[in-house]
Amino acid sequence: MDSADSTTLKTALQVQGRLLHQHEEQLSAINQGVQSLNVRQDNLQATVSTEINLLAEKMREVLTHLVANPGVPAAQFSGPAGVGSADIPVQVPVHSPTIRLASPEKFSGESGNCRPFLVQCDLHFKHQPAAFPTDQAKIAFIVSHLTGRAEAWATAEWSRNSPVCQSVRLFLETMSKIFDLTPALVNIKQRQRRVMDYAIEFRTLAAESGWNSAALFDAFLHGLSDPIKDQLAPLQLPEDVDSLIAMAIRVDQRLAEREREKGRNTGSTPPCRQELPREYYAWQRNSQSSSPERPAPPIATEEPMQLGRARLTPEECQRRLREQRCFYCGQQGHVSAACSVKDRAHQREGGRW
C-alpha cells in the first residue's frame, strides 16, 4: 500500500470518528431530555393527585353540609364517581314559552293619551326580557315607535344625551307628563274672556307641559278668539310666545278702550267699525279693487291725515299698533277716537267722515 492510499484511509477514519462522536453527544442529550420529561411527568402526576384529593375533600364537605341542612329541590344530579354517592341538588332554570306580540302602533302625541302605547311597550319588555337587557334598549324601542310631535321631542332628548334617556322610569314619567296634558293645552280657547285671563290659564298649563317655544306659540295663537286673530292678521308676529302674548294683550286692551269710547260717544258720533279693521280693510279694498277710490274731501290746511287716513300700508299699521300711536295723526298718547286733530278736521268738513 502506497502512501497516498494510506492517507485517504486515514482521513476517512477520522471523519467516521467525528460522526460517531456527534451521534454519541446527540444520544446523550436525548437521554437527558427523556429523563427531564420523566421528572416533569412525575411532578405533574403528583400535583394532579393533590388537586384531586383536595377536590374530593371539598366535595365531602359540601355533601356533609347538605346532609346536615336538607333542602331537596325538584331536579338533582349524581356526583362524580369516587367522590360520594349522595345527590347534589342544583336549580334547573325553567323556560317559559315565548309568545308573539303585535308591534305597538306608532304614537304621534296628537291623541293626548300615551297610556295605551306605553302599556303595549311594557308588554314587550316583560315577555321578552332577553331582547331588552338595559334601560337604553327599552328607550330605543319606544323612540323607534314614535312619530310626529312625540318623535321630535324624543329625538331632541336622545340627541343631546339627556338624563331622561338614561333611565326608562324617568323617560316614561316625562313622556306621560308631557303628552297626557296635550288635550288641555291644545283645546284651551279664549272664547269670551279677556286675553289676560286666557294667557294666565295657558301659561299654567304650558309650565307643566314641557313643550318648546314653537309648539307653545302655535297653541296660543290657535286658541285666540276670532276678533283678536283679525287684529293680528295684518301684523308681523313676533318670534317667541312671550312677545305674542304681550302683543295680543295690547290689542285686546285697545279694542276694550275703543268699545268704551263708542259707548261714551253714542248719539253724538256716527257708528264706525273698530279702529284697526277700518284702516286696514279700507287699504285692502283700495289695493285689491280695480275701480278707483272716491277721492277724500279736500282739507283747508295741511293736516297729518293727508298721509292717507284710509291708505295706511300694512307696514304703517303694524308700526302704529306696535308703538301705540294714533291711526289718524300718528301721535302717541291717544287713539283716533279721541284725536283732537281729527275733531278739528271734522269740524272744518262739516262733520263728514
PDB file of N, CA and C in Angstrom, residues 86-148:
ATOM      1  N   ALA A  86     -74.060  10.479  47.371  1.00  0.00           N
ATOM      2  CA  ALA A  86     -75.203  11.353  47.646  1.00  0.00           C
ATOM      3  C   ALA A  86     -75.497  12.218  46.429  1.00  0.00           C
ATOM      4  N   ASP A  87     -76.743  12.655  46.313  1.00  0.00           N
ATOM      5  CA  ASP A  87     -77.164  13.513  45.214  1.00  0.00           C
ATOM      6  C   ASP A  87     -76.933  14.975  45.572  1.00  0.00           C
ATOM      7  N   ILE A  88     -76.414  15.736  44.610  1.00  0.00           N
ATOM      8  CA  ILE A  88     -76.151  17.164  44.818  1.00  0.00           C
ATOM      9  C   ILE A  88     -77.281  17.956  44.177  1.00  0.00           C
ATOM     10  N   PRO A  89     -78.050  18.709  44.961  1.00  0.00           N
ATOM     11  CA  PRO A  89     -79.181  19.443  44.376  1.00  0.00           C
ATOM     12  C   PRO A  89     -78.693  20.680  43.623  1.00  0.00           C
ATOM     13  N   VAL A  90     -79.254  20.899  42.468  1.00  0.00           N
ATOM     14  CA  VAL A  90     -78.990  22.113  41.692  1.00  0.00           C
ATOM     15  C   VAL A  90     -80.312  22.634  41.164  1.00  0.00           C
ATOM     16  N   GLN A  91     -80.365  23.931  40.966  1.00  0.00           N
ATOM     17  CA  GLN A  91     -81.562  24.568  40.454  1.00  0.00           C
ATOM     18  C   GLN A  91     -81.562  24.507  38.932  1.00  0.00           C
ATOM     19  N   VAL A  92     -82.608  23.981  38.360  1.00  0.00           N
ATOM     20  CA  VAL A  92     -82.727  23.882  36.908  1.00  0.00           C
ATOM     21  C   VAL A  92     -83.588  25.038  36.414  1.00  0.00           C
ATOM     22  N   PRO A  93     -83.075  25.889  35.511  1.00  0.00           N
ATOM     23  CA  PRO A  93     -83.882  27.016  35.033  1.00  0.00           C
ATOM     24  C   PRO A  93     -85.095  26.539  34.253  1.00  0.00           C
ATOM     25  N   VAL A  94     -86.195  27.233  34.488  1.00  0.00           N
ATOM     26  CA  VAL A  94     -87.446  26.907  33.812  1.00  0.00           C
ATOM     27  C   VAL A  94     -87.693  27.955  32.739  1.00  0.00           C
ATOM     28  N   HIS A  95     -87.822  27.545  31.509  1.00  0.00           N
ATOM     29  CA  HIS A  95     -88.032  28.450  30.387  1.00  0.00           C
ATOM     30  C   HIS A  95     -89.512  28.492  30.041  1.00  0.00           C
ATOM     31  N   SER A  96     -90.088  29.720  30.162  1.00  0.00           N
ATOM     32  CA  SER A  96     -91.484  29.876  29.776  1.00  0.00           C
ATOM     33  C   SER A  96     -91.582  30.013  28.267  1.00  0.00           C
ATOM     34  N   PRO A  97     -92.651  29.525  27.683  1.00  0.00           N
ATOM     35  CA  PRO A  97     -92.795  29.618  26.226  1.00  0.00           C
ATOM     36  C   PRO A  97     -92.888  31.079  25.784  1.00  0.00           C
ATOM     37  N   THR A  98     -92.241  31.401  24.670  1.00  0.00           N
ATOM     38  CA  THR A  98     -92.253  32.752  24.126  1.00  0.00           C
ATOM     39  C   THR A  98     -93.548  32.988  23.365  1.00  0.00           C
ATOM     40  N   ILE A  99     -94.205  34.116  23.642  1.00  0.00           N
ATOM     41  CA  ILE A  99     -95.439  34.455  22.939  1.00  0.00           C
ATOM     42  C   ILE A  99     -95.139  35.535  21.912  1.00  0.00           C
ATOM     43  N   ARG A 100     -95.904  35.536  20.857  1.00  0.00           N
ATOM     44  CA  ARG A 100     -95.732  36.512  19.791  1.00  0.00           C
ATOM     45  C   ARG A 100     -96.629  37.713  20.083  1.00  0.00           C
ATOM     46  N   LEU A 101     -96.023  38.881  20.177  1.00  0.00           N
ATOM     47  CA  LEU A 101     -96.753  40.112  20.460  1.00  0.00           C
ATOM     48  C   LEU A 101     -96.789  40.984  19.218  1.00  0.00           C
ATOM     49  N   ALA A 102     -97.905  41.642  19.022  1.00  0.00           N
ATOM     50  CA  ALA A 102     -98.008  42.587  17.911  1.00  0.00           C
ATOM     51  C   ALA A 102     -97.158  43.815  18.206  1.00  0.00           C
ATOM     52  N   SER A 103     -96.588  44.378  17.184  1.00  0.00           N
ATOM     53  CA  SER A 103     -95.766  45.573  17.363  1.00  0.00           C
ATOM     54  C   SER A 103     -96.647  46.744  17.780  1.00  0.00           C
ATOM     55  N   PRO A 104     -96.213  47.560  18.747  1.00  0.00           N
ATOM     56  CA  PRO A 104     -97.033  48.706  19.160  1.00  0.00           C
ATOM     57  C   PRO A 104     -97.299  49.649  17.994  1.00  0.00           C
ATOM     58  N   GLU A 105     -98.498  50.221  17.972  1.00  0.00           N
ATOM     59  CA  GLU A 105     -98.820  51.205  16.951  1.00  0.00           C
ATOM     60  C   GLU A 105     -98.008  52.476  17.192  1.00  0.00           C
ATOM     61  N   LYS A 106     -97.676  53.146  16.118  1.00  0.00           N
ATOM     62  CA  LYS A 106     -96.912  54.387  16.222  1.00  0.00           C
ATOM     63  C   LYS A 106     -97.695  55.421  17.035  1.00  0.00           C
ATOM     64  N   PHE A 107     -96.983  56.142  17.893  1.00  0.00           N
ATOM     65  CA  PHE A 107     -97.614  57.172  18.725  1.00  0.00           C
ATOM     66  C   PHE A 107     -97.076  58.531  18.314  1.00  0.00           C
ATOM     67  N   SER A 108     -97.988  59.450  17.970  1.00  0.00           N
ATOM     68  CA  SER A 108     -97.578  60.774  17.498  1.00  0.00           C
ATOM     69  C   SER A 108     -97.726  61.861  18.549  1.00  0.00           C
ATOM     70  N   GLY A 109     -98.489  61.587  19.611  1.00  0.00           N
ATOM     71  CA  GLY A 109     -98.724  62.611  20.616  1.00  0.00           C
ATOM     72  C   GLY A 109     -99.974  63.416  20.374  1.00  0.00           C
ATOM     73  N   GLU A 110    -100.620  63.250  19.212  1.00  0.00           N
ATOM     74  CA  GLU A 110    -101.799  64.041  18.898  1.00  0.00           C
ATOM     75  C   GLU A 110    -103.014  63.593  19.698  1.00  0.00           C
ATOM     76  N   SER A 111    -103.085  62.311  20.022  1.00  0.00           N
ATOM     77  CA  SER A 111    -104.263  61.812  20.730  1.00  0.00           C
ATOM     78  C   SER A 111    -104.335  62.332  22.156  1.00  0.00           C
ATOM     79  N   GLY A 112    -103.189  62.690  22.716  1.00  0.00           N
ATOM     80  CA  GLY A 112    -103.179  63.203  24.075  1.00  0.00           C
ATOM     81  C   GLY A 112    -103.279  62.129  25.135  1.00  0.00           C
ATOM     82  N   ASN A 113    -103.188  60.867  24.756  1.00  0.00           N
ATOM     83  CA  ASN A 113    -103.265  59.770  25.716  1.00  0.00           C
ATOM     84  C   ASN A 113    -102.215  58.734  25.337  1.00  0.00           C
ATOM     85  N   CYS A 114    -101.099  58.761  26.018  1.00  0.00           N
ATOM     86  CA  CYS A 114     -99.999  57.855  25.684  1.00  0.00           C
ATOM     87  C   CYS A 114    -100.035  56.561  26.487  1.00  0.00           C
ATOM     88  N   ARG A 115    -101.002  56.422  27.398  1.00  0.00           N
ATOM     89  CA  ARG A 115    -101.023  55.236  28.257  1.00  0.00           C
ATOM     90  C   ARG A 115    -101.182  53.938  27.465  1.00  0.00           C
ATOM     91  N   PRO A 116    -102.121  53.820  26.508  1.00  0.00           N
ATOM     92  CA  PRO A 116    -102.220  52.562  25.752  1.00  0.00           C
ATOM     93  C   PRO A 116    -100.919  52.203  25.041  1.00  0.00           C
ATOM     94  N   PHE A 117    -100.253  53.196  24.483  1.00  0.00           N
ATOM     95  CA  PHE A 117     -98.990  52.936  23.792  1.00  0.00           C
ATOM     96  C   PHE A 117     -97.932  52.426  24.758  1.00  0.00           C
ATOM     97  N   LEU A 118     -97.828  53.044  25.928  1.00  0.00           N
ATOM     98  CA  LEU A 118     -96.815  52.630  26.901  1.00  0.00           C
ATOM     99  C   LEU A 118     -97.114  51.240  27.459  1.00  0.00           C
ATOM    100  N   VAL A 119     -98.387  50.901  27.593  1.00  0.00           N
ATOM    101  CA  VAL A 119     -98.743  49.554  28.055  1.00  0.00           C
ATOM    102  C   VAL A 119     -98.299  48.507  27.034  1.00  0.00           C
ATOM    103  N   GLN A 120     -98.490  48.802  25.737  1.00  0.00           N
ATOM    104  CA  GLN A 120     -98.036  47.868  24.707  1.00  0.00           C
ATOM    105  C   GLN A 120     -96.520  47.672  24.766  1.00  0.00           C
ATOM    106  N   CYS A 121     -95.795  48.748  24.970  1.00  0.00           N
ATOM    107  CA  CYS A 121     -94.335  48.632  25.085  1.00  0.00           C
ATOM    108  C   CYS A 121     -93.950  47.813  26.314  1.00  0.00           C
ATOM    109  N   ASP A 122     -94.651  48.025  27.423  1.00  0.00           N
ATOM    110  CA  ASP A 122     -94.335  47.297  28.654  1.00  0.00           C
ATOM    111  C   ASP A 122     -94.584  45.799  28.486  1.00  0.00           C
ATOM    112  N   LEU A 123     -95.576  45.430  27.695  1.00  0.00           N
ATOM    113  CA  LEU A 123     -95.814  44.005  27.423  1.00  0.00           C
ATOM    114  C   LEU A 123     -94.607  43.374  26.737  1.00  0.00           C
ATOM    115  N   HIS A 124     -94.015  44.089  25.806  1.00  0.00           N
ATOM    116  CA  HIS A 124     -92.817  43.572  25.137  1.00  0.00           C
ATOM    117  C   HIS A 124     -91.662  43.429  26.130  1.00  0.00           C
ATOM    118  N   PHE A 125     -91.505  44.413  27.005  1.00  0.00           N
ATOM    119  CA  PHE A 125     -90.395  44.375  27.961  1.00  0.00           C
ATOM    120  C   PHE A 125     -90.521  43.185  28.913  1.00  0.00           C
ATOM    121  N   LYS A 126     -91.743  42.879  29.358  1.00  0.00           N
ATOM    122  CA  LYS A 126     -91.937  41.830  30.353  1.00  0.00           C
ATOM    123  C   LYS A 126     -91.916  40.430  29.750  1.00  0.00           C
ATOM    124  N   HIS A 127     -92.406  40.281  28.536  1.00  0.00           N
ATOM    125  CA  HIS A 127     -92.472  38.950  27.932  1.00  0.00           C
ATOM    126  C   HIS A 127     -91.267  38.635  27.059  1.00  0.00           C
ATOM    127  N   GLN A 128     -90.426  39.622  26.794  1.00  0.00           N
ATOM    128  CA  GLN A 128     -89.203  39.392  26.021  1.00  0.00           C
ATOM    129  C   GLN A 128     -88.024  40.074  26.723  1.00  0.00           C
ATOM    130  N   PRO A 129     -87.746  39.690  27.961  1.00  0.00           N
ATOM    131  CA  PRO A 129     -86.695  40.387  28.721  1.00  0.00           C
ATOM    132  C   PRO A 129     -85.316  40.254  28.100  1.00  0.00           C
ATOM    133  N   ALA A 130     -85.055  39.151  27.422  1.00  0.00           N
ATOM    134  CA  ALA A 130     -83.728  38.975  26.821  1.00  0.00           C
ATOM    135  C   ALA A 130     -83.470  39.982  25.710  1.00  0.00           C
ATOM    136  N   ALA A 131     -84.527  40.456  25.075  1.00  0.00           N
ATOM    137  CA  ALA A 131     -84.360  41.423  23.981  1.00  0.00           C
ATOM    138  C   ALA A 131     -84.127  42.839  24.491  1.00  0.00           C
ATOM    139  N   PHE A 132     -84.416  43.085  25.767  1.00  0.00           N
ATOM    140  CA  PHE A 132     -84.264  44.431  26.328  1.00  0.00           C
ATOM    141  C   PHE A 132     -83.493  44.346  27.647  1.00  0.00           C
ATOM    142  N   PRO A 133     -82.195  44.077  27.585  1.00  0.00           N
ATOM    143  CA  PRO A 133     -81.430  43.872  28.821  1.00  0.00           C
ATOM    144  C   PRO A 133     -81.140  45.157  29.582  1.00  0.00           C
ATOM    145  N   THR A 134     -81.191  46.322  28.908  1.00  0.00           N
ATOM    146  CA  THR A 134     -80.829  47.584  29.553  1.00  0.00           C
ATOM    147  C   THR A 134     -81.947  48.599  29.380  1.00  0.00           C
ATOM    148  N   ASP A 135     -81.863  49.667  30.182  1.00  0.00           N
ATOM    149  CA  ASP A 135     -82.844  50.748  30.066  1.00  0.00           C
ATOM    150  C   ASP A 135     -82.763  51.429  28.710  1.00  0.00           C
ATOM    151  N   GLN A 136     -81.542  51.615  28.209  1.00  0.00           N
ATOM    152  CA  GLN A 136     -81.405  52.287  26.917  1.00  0.00           C
ATOM    153  C   GLN A 136     -81.982  51.445  25.786  1.00  0.00           C
ATOM    154  N   ALA A 137     -81.921  50.127  25.896  1.00  0.00           N
ATOM    155  CA  ALA A 137     -82.550  49.275  24.882  1.00  0.00           C
ATOM    156  C   ALA A 137     -84.063  49.465  24.884  1.00  0.00           C
ATOM    157  N   LYS A 138     -84.640  49.590  26.069  1.00  0.00           N
ATOM    158  CA  LYS A 138     -86.085  49.818  26.158  1.00  0.00           C
ATOM    159  C   LYS A 138     -86.453  51.196  25.608  1.00  0.00           C
ATOM    160  N   ILE A 139     -85.647  52.209  25.958  1.00  0.00           N
ATOM    161  CA  ILE A 139     -85.931  53.563  25.470  1.00  0.00           C
ATOM    162  C   ILE A 139     -85.797  53.623  23.952  1.00  0.00           C
ATOM    163  N   ALA A 140     -84.781  52.956  23.416  1.00  0.00           N
ATOM    164  CA  ALA A 140     -84.605  52.939  21.960  1.00  0.00           C
ATOM    165  C   ALA A 140     -85.805  52.290  21.274  1.00  0.00           C
ATOM    166  N   PHE A 141     -86.357  51.247  21.878  1.00  0.00           N
ATOM    167  CA  PHE A 141     -87.541  50.598  21.309  1.00  0.00           C
ATOM    168  C   PHE A 141     -88.722  51.561  21.293  1.00  0.00           C
ATOM    169  N   ILE A 142     -88.899  52.313  22.375  1.00  0.00           N
ATOM    170  CA  ILE A 142     -90.011  53.270  22.437  1.00  0.00           C
ATOM    171  C   ILE A 142     -89.831  54.367  21.397  1.00  0.00           C
ATOM    172  N   VAL A 143     -88.622  54.932  21.331  1.00  0.00           N
ATOM    173  CA  VAL A 143     -88.367  56.028  20.388  1.00  0.00           C
ATOM    174  C   VAL A 143     -88.592  55.572  18.950  1.00  0.00           C
ATOM    175  N   SER A 144     -88.239  54.328  18.647  1.00  0.00           N
ATOM    176  CA  SER A 144     -88.405  53.830  17.273  1.00  0.00           C
ATOM    177  C   SER A 144     -89.865  53.677  16.883  1.00  0.00           C
ATOM    178  N   HIS A 145     -90.778  53.735  17.853  1.00  0.00           N
ATOM    179  CA  HIS A 145     -92.205  53.620  17.561  1.00  0.00           C
ATOM    180  C   HIS A 145     -92.929  54.943  17.770  1.00  0.00           C
ATOM    181  N   LEU A 146     -92.202  56.045  17.758  1.00  0.00           N
ATOM    182  CA  LEU A 146     -92.810  57.374  17.859  1.00  0.00           C
ATOM    183  C   LEU A 146     -92.821  58.046  16.498  1.00  0.00           C
ATOM    184  N   THR A 147     -93.718  58.982  16.335  1.00  0.00           N
ATOM    185  CA  THR A 147     -93.792  59.767  15.108  1.00  0.00           C
ATOM    186  C   THR A 147     -94.335  61.151  15.441  1.00  0.00           C
ATOM    187  N   GLY A 148     -94.263  62.055  14.486  1.00  0.00           N
ATOM    188  CA  GLY A 148     -94.832  63.385  14.667  1.00  0.00           C
ATOM    189  C   GLY A 148     -94.189  64.148  15.801  1.00  0.00           C
TER     190      GLY A 148
END
